[in-house]
Coordinates of N, CA and C in Angstrom, one line a residue:
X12 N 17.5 7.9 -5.6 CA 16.1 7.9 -5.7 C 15.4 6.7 -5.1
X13 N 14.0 7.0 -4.6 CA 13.7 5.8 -3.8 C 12.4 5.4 -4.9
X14 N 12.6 3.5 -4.4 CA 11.3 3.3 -5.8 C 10.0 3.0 -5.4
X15 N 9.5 3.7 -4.0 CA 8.2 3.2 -4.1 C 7.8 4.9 -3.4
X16 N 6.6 5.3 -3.7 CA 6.1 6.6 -3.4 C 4.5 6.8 -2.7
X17 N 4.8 7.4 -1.7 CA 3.2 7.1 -1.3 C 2.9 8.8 -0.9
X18 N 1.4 8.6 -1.0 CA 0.5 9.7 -2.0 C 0.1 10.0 -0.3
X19 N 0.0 10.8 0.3 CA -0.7 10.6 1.8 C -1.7 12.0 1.4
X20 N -2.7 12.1 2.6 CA -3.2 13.2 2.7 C -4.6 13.1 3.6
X21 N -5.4 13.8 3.3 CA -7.0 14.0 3.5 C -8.0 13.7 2.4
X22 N -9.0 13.2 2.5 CA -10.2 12.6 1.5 C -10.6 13.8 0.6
X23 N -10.4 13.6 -0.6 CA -11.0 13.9 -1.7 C -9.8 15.2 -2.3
X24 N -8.3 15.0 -1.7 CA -7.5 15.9 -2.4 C -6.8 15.4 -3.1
X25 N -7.1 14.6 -3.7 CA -6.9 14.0 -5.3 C -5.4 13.1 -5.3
X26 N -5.3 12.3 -3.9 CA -4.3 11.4 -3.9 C -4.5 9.9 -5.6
X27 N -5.7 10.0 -5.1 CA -5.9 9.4 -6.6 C -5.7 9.3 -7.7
X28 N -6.0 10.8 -8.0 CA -5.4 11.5 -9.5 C -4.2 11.6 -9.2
X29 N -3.4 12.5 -8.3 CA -1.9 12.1 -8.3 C -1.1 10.9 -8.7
X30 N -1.6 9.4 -7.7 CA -0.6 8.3 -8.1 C -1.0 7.7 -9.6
X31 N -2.4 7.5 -9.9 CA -2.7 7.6 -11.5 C -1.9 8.1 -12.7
X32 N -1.5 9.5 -12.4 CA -0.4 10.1 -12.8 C 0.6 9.6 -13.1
X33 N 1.1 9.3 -11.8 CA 2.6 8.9 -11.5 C 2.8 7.6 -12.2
X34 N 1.3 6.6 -11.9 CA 1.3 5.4 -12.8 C 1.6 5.2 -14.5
X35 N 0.7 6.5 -14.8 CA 1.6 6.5 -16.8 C 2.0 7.1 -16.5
X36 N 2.6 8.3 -15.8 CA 4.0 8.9 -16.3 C 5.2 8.1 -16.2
X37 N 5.4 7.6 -15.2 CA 7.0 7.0 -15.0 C 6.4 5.2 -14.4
X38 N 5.4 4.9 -14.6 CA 5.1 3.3 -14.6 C 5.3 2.6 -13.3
X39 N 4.5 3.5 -12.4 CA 4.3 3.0 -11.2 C 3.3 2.3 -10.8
X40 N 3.3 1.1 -10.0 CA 2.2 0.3 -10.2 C 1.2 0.7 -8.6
X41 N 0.5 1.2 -9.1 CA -0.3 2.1 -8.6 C -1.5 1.3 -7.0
X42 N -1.2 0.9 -6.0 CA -1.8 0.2 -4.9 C -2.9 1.5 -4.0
X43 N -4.1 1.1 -4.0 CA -5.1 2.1 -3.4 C -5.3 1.3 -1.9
X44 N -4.4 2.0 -1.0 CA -5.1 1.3 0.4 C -6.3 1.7 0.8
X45 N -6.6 2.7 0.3 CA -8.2 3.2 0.5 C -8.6 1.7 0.1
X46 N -8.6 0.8 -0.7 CA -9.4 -0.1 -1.3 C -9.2 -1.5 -0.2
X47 N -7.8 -1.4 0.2 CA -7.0 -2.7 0.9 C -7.7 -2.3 2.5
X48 N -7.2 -1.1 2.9 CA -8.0 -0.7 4.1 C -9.5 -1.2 4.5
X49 N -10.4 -0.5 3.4 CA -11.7 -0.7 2.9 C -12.3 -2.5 3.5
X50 N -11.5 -3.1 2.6 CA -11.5 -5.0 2.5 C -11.1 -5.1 4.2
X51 N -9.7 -5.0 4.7 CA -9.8 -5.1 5.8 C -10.7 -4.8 7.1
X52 N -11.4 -3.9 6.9 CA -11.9 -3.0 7.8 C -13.5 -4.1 7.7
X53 N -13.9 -4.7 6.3 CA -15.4 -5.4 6.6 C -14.9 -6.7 6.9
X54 N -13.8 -7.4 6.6 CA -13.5 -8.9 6.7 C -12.9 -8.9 8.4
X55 N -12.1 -7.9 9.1 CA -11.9 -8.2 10.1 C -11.9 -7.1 11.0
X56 N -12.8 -7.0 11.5 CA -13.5 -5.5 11.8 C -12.3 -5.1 13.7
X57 N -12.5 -6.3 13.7 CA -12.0 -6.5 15.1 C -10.4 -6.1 15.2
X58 N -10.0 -5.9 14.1 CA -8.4 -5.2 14.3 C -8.8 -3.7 14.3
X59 N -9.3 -2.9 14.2 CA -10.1 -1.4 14.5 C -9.0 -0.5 13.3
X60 N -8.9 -1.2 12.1 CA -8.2 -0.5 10.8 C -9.5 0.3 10.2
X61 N -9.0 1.4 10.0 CA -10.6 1.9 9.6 C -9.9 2.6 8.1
X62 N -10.8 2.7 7.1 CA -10.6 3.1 5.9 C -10.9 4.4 6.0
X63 N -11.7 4.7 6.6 CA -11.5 6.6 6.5 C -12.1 7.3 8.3
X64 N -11.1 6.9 9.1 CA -11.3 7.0 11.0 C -12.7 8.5 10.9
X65 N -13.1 8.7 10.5 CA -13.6 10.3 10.8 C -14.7 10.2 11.3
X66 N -15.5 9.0 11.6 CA -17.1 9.0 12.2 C -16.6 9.5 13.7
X67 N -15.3 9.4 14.4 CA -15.1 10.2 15.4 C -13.8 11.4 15.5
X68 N -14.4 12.2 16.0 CA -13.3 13.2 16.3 C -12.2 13.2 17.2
X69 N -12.5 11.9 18.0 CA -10.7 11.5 18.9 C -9.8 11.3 18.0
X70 N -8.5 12.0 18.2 CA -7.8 11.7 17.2 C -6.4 10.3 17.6
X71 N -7.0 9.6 18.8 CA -6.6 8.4 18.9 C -7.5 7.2 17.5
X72 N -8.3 7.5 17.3 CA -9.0 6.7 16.5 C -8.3 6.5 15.2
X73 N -7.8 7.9 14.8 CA -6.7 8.3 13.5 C -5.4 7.9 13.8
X74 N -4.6 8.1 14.5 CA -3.8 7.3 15.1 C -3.5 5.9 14.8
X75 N -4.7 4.8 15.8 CA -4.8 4.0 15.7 C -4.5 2.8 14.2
X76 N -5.8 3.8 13.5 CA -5.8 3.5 12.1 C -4.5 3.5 11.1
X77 N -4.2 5.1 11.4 CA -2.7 5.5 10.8 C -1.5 4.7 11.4
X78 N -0.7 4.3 12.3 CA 0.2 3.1 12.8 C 0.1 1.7 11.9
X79 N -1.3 1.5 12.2 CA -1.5 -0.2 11.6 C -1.3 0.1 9.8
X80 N -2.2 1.0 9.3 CA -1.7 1.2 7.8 C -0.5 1.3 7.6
X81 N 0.3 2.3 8.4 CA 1.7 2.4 7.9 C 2.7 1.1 8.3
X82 N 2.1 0.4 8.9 CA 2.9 -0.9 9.2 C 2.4 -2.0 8.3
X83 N 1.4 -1.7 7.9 CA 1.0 -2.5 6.8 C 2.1 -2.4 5.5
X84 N 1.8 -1.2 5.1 CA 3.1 -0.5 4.2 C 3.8 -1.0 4.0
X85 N 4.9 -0.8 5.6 CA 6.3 -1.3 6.0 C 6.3 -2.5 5.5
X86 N 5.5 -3.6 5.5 CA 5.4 -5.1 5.6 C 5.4 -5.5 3.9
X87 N 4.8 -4.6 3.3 CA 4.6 -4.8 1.9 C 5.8 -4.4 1.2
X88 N 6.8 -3.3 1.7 CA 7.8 -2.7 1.5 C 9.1 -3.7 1.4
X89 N 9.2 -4.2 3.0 CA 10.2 -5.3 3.4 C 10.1 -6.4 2.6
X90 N 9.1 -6.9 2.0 CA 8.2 -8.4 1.3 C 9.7 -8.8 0.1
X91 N 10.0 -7.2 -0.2 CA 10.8 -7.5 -1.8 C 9.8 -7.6 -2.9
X92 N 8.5 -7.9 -2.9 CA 7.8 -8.0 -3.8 C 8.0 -6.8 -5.1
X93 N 8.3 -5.8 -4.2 CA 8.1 -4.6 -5.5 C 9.6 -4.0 -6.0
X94 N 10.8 -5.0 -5.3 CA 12.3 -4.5 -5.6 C 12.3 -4.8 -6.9
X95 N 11.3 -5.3 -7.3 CA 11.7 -6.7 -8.9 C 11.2 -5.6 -10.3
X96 N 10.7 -4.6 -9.9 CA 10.1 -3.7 -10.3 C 10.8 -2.2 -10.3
X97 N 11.6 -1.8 -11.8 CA 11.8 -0.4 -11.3 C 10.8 0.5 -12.1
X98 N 9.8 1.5 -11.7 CA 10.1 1.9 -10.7 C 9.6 0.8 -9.8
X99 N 8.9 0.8 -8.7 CA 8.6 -0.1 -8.1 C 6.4 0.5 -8.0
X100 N 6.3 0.5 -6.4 CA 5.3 0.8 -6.6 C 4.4 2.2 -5.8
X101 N 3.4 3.2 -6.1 CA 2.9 4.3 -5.3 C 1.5 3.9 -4.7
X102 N 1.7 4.1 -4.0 CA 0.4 3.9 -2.7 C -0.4 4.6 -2.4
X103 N -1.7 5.3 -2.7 CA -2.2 6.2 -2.0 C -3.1 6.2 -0.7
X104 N -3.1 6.5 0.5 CA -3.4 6.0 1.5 C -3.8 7.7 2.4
X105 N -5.0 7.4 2.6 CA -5.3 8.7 3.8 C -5.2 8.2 5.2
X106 N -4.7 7.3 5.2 CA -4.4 7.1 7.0 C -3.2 6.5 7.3
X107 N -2.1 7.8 6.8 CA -0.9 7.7 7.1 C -0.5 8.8 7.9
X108 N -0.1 8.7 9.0 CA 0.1 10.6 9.6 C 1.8 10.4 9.1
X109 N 2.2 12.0 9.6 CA 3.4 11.9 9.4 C 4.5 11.5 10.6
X110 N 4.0 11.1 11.6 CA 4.3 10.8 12.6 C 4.7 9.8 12.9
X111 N 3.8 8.6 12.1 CA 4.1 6.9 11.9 C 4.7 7.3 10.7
X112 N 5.0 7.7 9.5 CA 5.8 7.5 8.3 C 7.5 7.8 9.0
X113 N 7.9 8.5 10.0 CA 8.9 9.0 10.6 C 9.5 7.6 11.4
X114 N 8.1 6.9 12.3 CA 8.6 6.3 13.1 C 9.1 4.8 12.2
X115 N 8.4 4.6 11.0 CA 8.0 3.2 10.8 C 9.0 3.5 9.1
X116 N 8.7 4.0 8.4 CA 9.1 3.9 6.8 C 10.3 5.0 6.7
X117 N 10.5 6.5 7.0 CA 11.4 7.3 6.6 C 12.9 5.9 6.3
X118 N 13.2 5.4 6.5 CA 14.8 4.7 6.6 C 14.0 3.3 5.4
X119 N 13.0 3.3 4.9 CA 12.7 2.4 3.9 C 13.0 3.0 2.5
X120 N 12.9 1.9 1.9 CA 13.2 2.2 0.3 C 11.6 3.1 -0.4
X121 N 11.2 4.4 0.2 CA 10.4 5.1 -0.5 C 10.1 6.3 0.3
X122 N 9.2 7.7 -0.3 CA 9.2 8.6 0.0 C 7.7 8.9 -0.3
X123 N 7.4 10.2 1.0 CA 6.2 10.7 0.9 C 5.9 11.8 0.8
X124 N 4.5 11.9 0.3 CA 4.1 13.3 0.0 C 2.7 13.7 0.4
X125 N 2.5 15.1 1.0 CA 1.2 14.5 1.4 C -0.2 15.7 0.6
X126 N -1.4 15.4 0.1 CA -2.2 16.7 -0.3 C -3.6 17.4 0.6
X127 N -3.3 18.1 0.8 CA -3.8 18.9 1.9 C -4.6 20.2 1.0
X128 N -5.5 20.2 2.2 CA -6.6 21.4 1.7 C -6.8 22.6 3.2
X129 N -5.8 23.0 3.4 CA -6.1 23.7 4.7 C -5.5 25.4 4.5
X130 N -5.4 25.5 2.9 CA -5.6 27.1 3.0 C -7.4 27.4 2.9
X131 N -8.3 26.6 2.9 CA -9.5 27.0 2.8 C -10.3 26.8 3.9
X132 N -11.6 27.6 4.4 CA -12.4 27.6 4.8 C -13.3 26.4 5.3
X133 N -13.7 25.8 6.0 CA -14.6 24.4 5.5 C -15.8 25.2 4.4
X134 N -16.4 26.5 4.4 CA -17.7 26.8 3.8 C -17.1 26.9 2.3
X135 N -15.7 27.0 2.4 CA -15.3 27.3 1.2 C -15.3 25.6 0.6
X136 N -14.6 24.8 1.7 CA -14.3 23.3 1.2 C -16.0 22.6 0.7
X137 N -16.8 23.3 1.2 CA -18.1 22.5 0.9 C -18.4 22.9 -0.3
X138 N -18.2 24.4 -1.0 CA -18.8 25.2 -1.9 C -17.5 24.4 -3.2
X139 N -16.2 24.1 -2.9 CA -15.8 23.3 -4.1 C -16.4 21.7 -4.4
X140 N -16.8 20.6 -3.0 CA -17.4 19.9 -2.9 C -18.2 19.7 -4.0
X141 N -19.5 20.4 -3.8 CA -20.8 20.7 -4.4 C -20.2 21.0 -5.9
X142 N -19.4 21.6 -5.8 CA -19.5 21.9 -7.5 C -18.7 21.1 -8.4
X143 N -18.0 19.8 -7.8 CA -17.3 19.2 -8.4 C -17.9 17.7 -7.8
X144 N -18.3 17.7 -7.1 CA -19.3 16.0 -6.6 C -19.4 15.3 -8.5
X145 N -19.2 14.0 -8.8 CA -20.1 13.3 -9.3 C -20.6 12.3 -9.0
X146 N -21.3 11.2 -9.6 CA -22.3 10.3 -9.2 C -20.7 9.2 -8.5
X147 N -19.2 9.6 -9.2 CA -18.1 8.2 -8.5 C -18.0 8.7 -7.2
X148 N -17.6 10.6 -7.1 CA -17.5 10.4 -5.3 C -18.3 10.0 -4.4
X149 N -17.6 9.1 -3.2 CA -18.6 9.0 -2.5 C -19.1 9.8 -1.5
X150 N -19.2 11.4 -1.9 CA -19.5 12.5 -1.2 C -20.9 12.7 -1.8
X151 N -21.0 12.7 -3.1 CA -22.0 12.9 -3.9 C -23.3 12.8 -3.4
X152 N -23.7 11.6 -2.5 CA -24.7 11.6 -2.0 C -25.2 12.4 -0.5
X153 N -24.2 13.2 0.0 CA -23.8 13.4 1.4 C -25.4 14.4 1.4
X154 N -25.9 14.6 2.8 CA -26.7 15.4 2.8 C -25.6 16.5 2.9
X155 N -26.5 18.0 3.1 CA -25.9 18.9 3.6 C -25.0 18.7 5.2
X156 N -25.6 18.5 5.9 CA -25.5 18.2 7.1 C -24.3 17.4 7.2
X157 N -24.2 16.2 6.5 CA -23.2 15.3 6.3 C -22.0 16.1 5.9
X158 N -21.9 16.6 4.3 CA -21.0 17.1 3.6 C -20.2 18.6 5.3
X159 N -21.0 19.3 5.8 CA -20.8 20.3 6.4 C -19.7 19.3 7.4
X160 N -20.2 18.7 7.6 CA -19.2 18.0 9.1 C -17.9 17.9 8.4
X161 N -18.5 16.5 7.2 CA -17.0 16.1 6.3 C -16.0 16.8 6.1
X162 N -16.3 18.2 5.5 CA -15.7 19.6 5.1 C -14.6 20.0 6.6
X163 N -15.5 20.3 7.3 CA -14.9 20.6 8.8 C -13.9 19.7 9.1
X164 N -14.0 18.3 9.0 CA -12.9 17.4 9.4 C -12.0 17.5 8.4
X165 N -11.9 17.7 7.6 CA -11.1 17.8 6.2 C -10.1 18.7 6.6
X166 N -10.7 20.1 6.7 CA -9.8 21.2 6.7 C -8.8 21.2 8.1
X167 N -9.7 20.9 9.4 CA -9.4 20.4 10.9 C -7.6 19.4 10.2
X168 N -8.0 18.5 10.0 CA -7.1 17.5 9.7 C -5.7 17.9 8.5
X169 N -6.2 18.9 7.6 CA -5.3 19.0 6.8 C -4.1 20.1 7.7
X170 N -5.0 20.5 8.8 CA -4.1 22.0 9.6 C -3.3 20.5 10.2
X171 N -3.6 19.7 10.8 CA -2.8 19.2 12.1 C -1.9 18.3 11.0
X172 N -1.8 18.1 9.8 CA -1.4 17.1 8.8 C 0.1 18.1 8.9
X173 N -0.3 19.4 8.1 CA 0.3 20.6 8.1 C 1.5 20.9 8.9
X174 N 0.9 20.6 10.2 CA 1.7 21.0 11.2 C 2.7 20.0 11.3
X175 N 2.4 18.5 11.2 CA 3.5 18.0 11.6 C 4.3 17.7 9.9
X176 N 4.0 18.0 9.0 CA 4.8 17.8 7.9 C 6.0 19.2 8.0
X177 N 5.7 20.0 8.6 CA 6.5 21.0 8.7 C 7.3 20.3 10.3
X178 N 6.8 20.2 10.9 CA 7.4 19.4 12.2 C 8.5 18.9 11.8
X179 N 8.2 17.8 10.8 CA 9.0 16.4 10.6 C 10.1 17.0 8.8
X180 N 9.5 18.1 8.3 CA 10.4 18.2 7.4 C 9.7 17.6 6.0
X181 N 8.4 17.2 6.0 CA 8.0 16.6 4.8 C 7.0 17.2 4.1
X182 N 7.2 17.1 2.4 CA 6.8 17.9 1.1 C 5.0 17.3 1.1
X183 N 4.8 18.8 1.1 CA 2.8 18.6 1.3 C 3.0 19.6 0.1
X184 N 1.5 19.5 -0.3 CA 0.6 20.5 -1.7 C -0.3 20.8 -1.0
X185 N -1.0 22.0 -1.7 CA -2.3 22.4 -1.1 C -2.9 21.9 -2.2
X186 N -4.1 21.5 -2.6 CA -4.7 21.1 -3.6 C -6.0 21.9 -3.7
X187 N -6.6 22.5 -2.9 CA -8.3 23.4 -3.0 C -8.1 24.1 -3.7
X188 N -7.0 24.9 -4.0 CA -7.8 26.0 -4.6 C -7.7 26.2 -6.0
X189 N -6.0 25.2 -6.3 CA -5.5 25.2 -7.7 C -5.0 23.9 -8.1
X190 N -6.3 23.2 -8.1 CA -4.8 21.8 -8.0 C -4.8 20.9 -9.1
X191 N -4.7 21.7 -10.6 CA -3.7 21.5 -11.3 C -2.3 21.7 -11.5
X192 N -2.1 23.2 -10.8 CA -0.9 23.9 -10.2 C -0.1 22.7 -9.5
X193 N -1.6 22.3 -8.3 CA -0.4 21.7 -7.5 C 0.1 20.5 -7.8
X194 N -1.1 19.6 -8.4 CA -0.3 18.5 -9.3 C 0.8 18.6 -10.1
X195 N 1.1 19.5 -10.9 CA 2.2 19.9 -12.0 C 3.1 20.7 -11.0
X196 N 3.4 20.7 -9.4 CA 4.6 20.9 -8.8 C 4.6 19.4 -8.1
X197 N 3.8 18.6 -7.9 CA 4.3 17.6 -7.1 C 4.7 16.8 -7.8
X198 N 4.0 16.6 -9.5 CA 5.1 16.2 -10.4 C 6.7 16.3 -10.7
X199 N 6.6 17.4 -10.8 CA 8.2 18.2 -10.8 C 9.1 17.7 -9.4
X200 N 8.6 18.2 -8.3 CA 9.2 17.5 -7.1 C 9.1 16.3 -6.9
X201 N 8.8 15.0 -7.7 CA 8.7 13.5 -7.6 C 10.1 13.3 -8.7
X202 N 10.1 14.0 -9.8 CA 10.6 14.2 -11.2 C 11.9 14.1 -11.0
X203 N 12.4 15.8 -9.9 CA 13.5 16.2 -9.8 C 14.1 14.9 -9.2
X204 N 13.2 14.3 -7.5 CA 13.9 13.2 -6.8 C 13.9 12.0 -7.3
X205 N 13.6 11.7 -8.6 CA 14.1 10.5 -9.6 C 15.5 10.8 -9.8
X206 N 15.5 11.8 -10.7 CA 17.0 11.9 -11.0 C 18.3 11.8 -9.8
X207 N 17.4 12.5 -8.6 CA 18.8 12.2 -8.2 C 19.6 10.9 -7.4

């Protein structure tokens, strides 16, 4: 079993609630790069680390972002800081592709999973949006216009996420439409690869 676990995916499919989970279930010390990204991205703007790439649709921009995060990872990984710790620690991070997890972490001490929303619609992803927004997401305030784009990149990104997790061989959830379901199988598939 590997001791550090990272939560990957697309914004607002509940990588959060996942590693929260993971944190009281089995006492993983729970690191939000959304947050570390975030800090990086206003203190040193000039390294082009973006905490959520989507104000453009190049997907060098995602890329870009996704490499430097996942080598950030790597860096935190290699440190030792979290061997001192079993379990050790889960990361949730949306600017990880599976592409850099392959190039940079697969052969490290941890494993990923990623949650994706691309059996739905964007009109469908807006209509869950809307009904589940509160005053913490920070979608909540989105105009329509806003949220419509958001939605679209969401589902756009969860297909190409999709594609290469199937590419590369690695364990995704759909989360839109049932995702307590799918939380209570990514549990079980985190669960089973403790034991072994």
């Amino acid at each position: 079993m590997k001791n550090n676990i990272i939560i990957a995916g697309v914004p607002r499919a509940g990588k959060s609630n996942m590693s929260n989970k993971l944190s009281r279930e089995f006492g993983y010390q729970h690191v939000s790069m959304d947050a570390v990204i975030g800090g990086i991205e206003t203190v040193f703007p000039e390294l082009g680390i973006k905490w959520w790439p989507c104000e453009s649709d190049d997907i060098e921009v995602l890329r870009v972002a996704s490499e430097k995060t996942t080598l950030i990872v790597k860096e935190m990984i290699d440190s030792g800081e979290y061997d001192e710790f079993e379990p050790g620690m889960v990361v949730d991070a949306v600017q990880i592709l599976p592409e850099h997890f392959i190039a940079h972490l697969s052969e490290k001490n941890c494993e990923i999973v990623y949650l994706l929303t691309s059996d739905v619609t964007p009109q469908e992803r807006f209509a869950i949006h809307r009904k589940h927004d509160t005053e913490k997401h920070y979608t909540f305030k989105f105009t329509d216009e806003q949220m419509s784009y958001h939605c679209n990149y969401v589902v756009e990104r969860s297909k190409m996420l999709k594609e290469q997790c199937i590419k590369y061989g690695l364990q995704f959830f759909e989360t839109a439409r049932d995702r307590e379901k799918a939380f209570e199988d990514c549990m079980q598939f985190l669960s089973d690869n403790r034991k072994k």
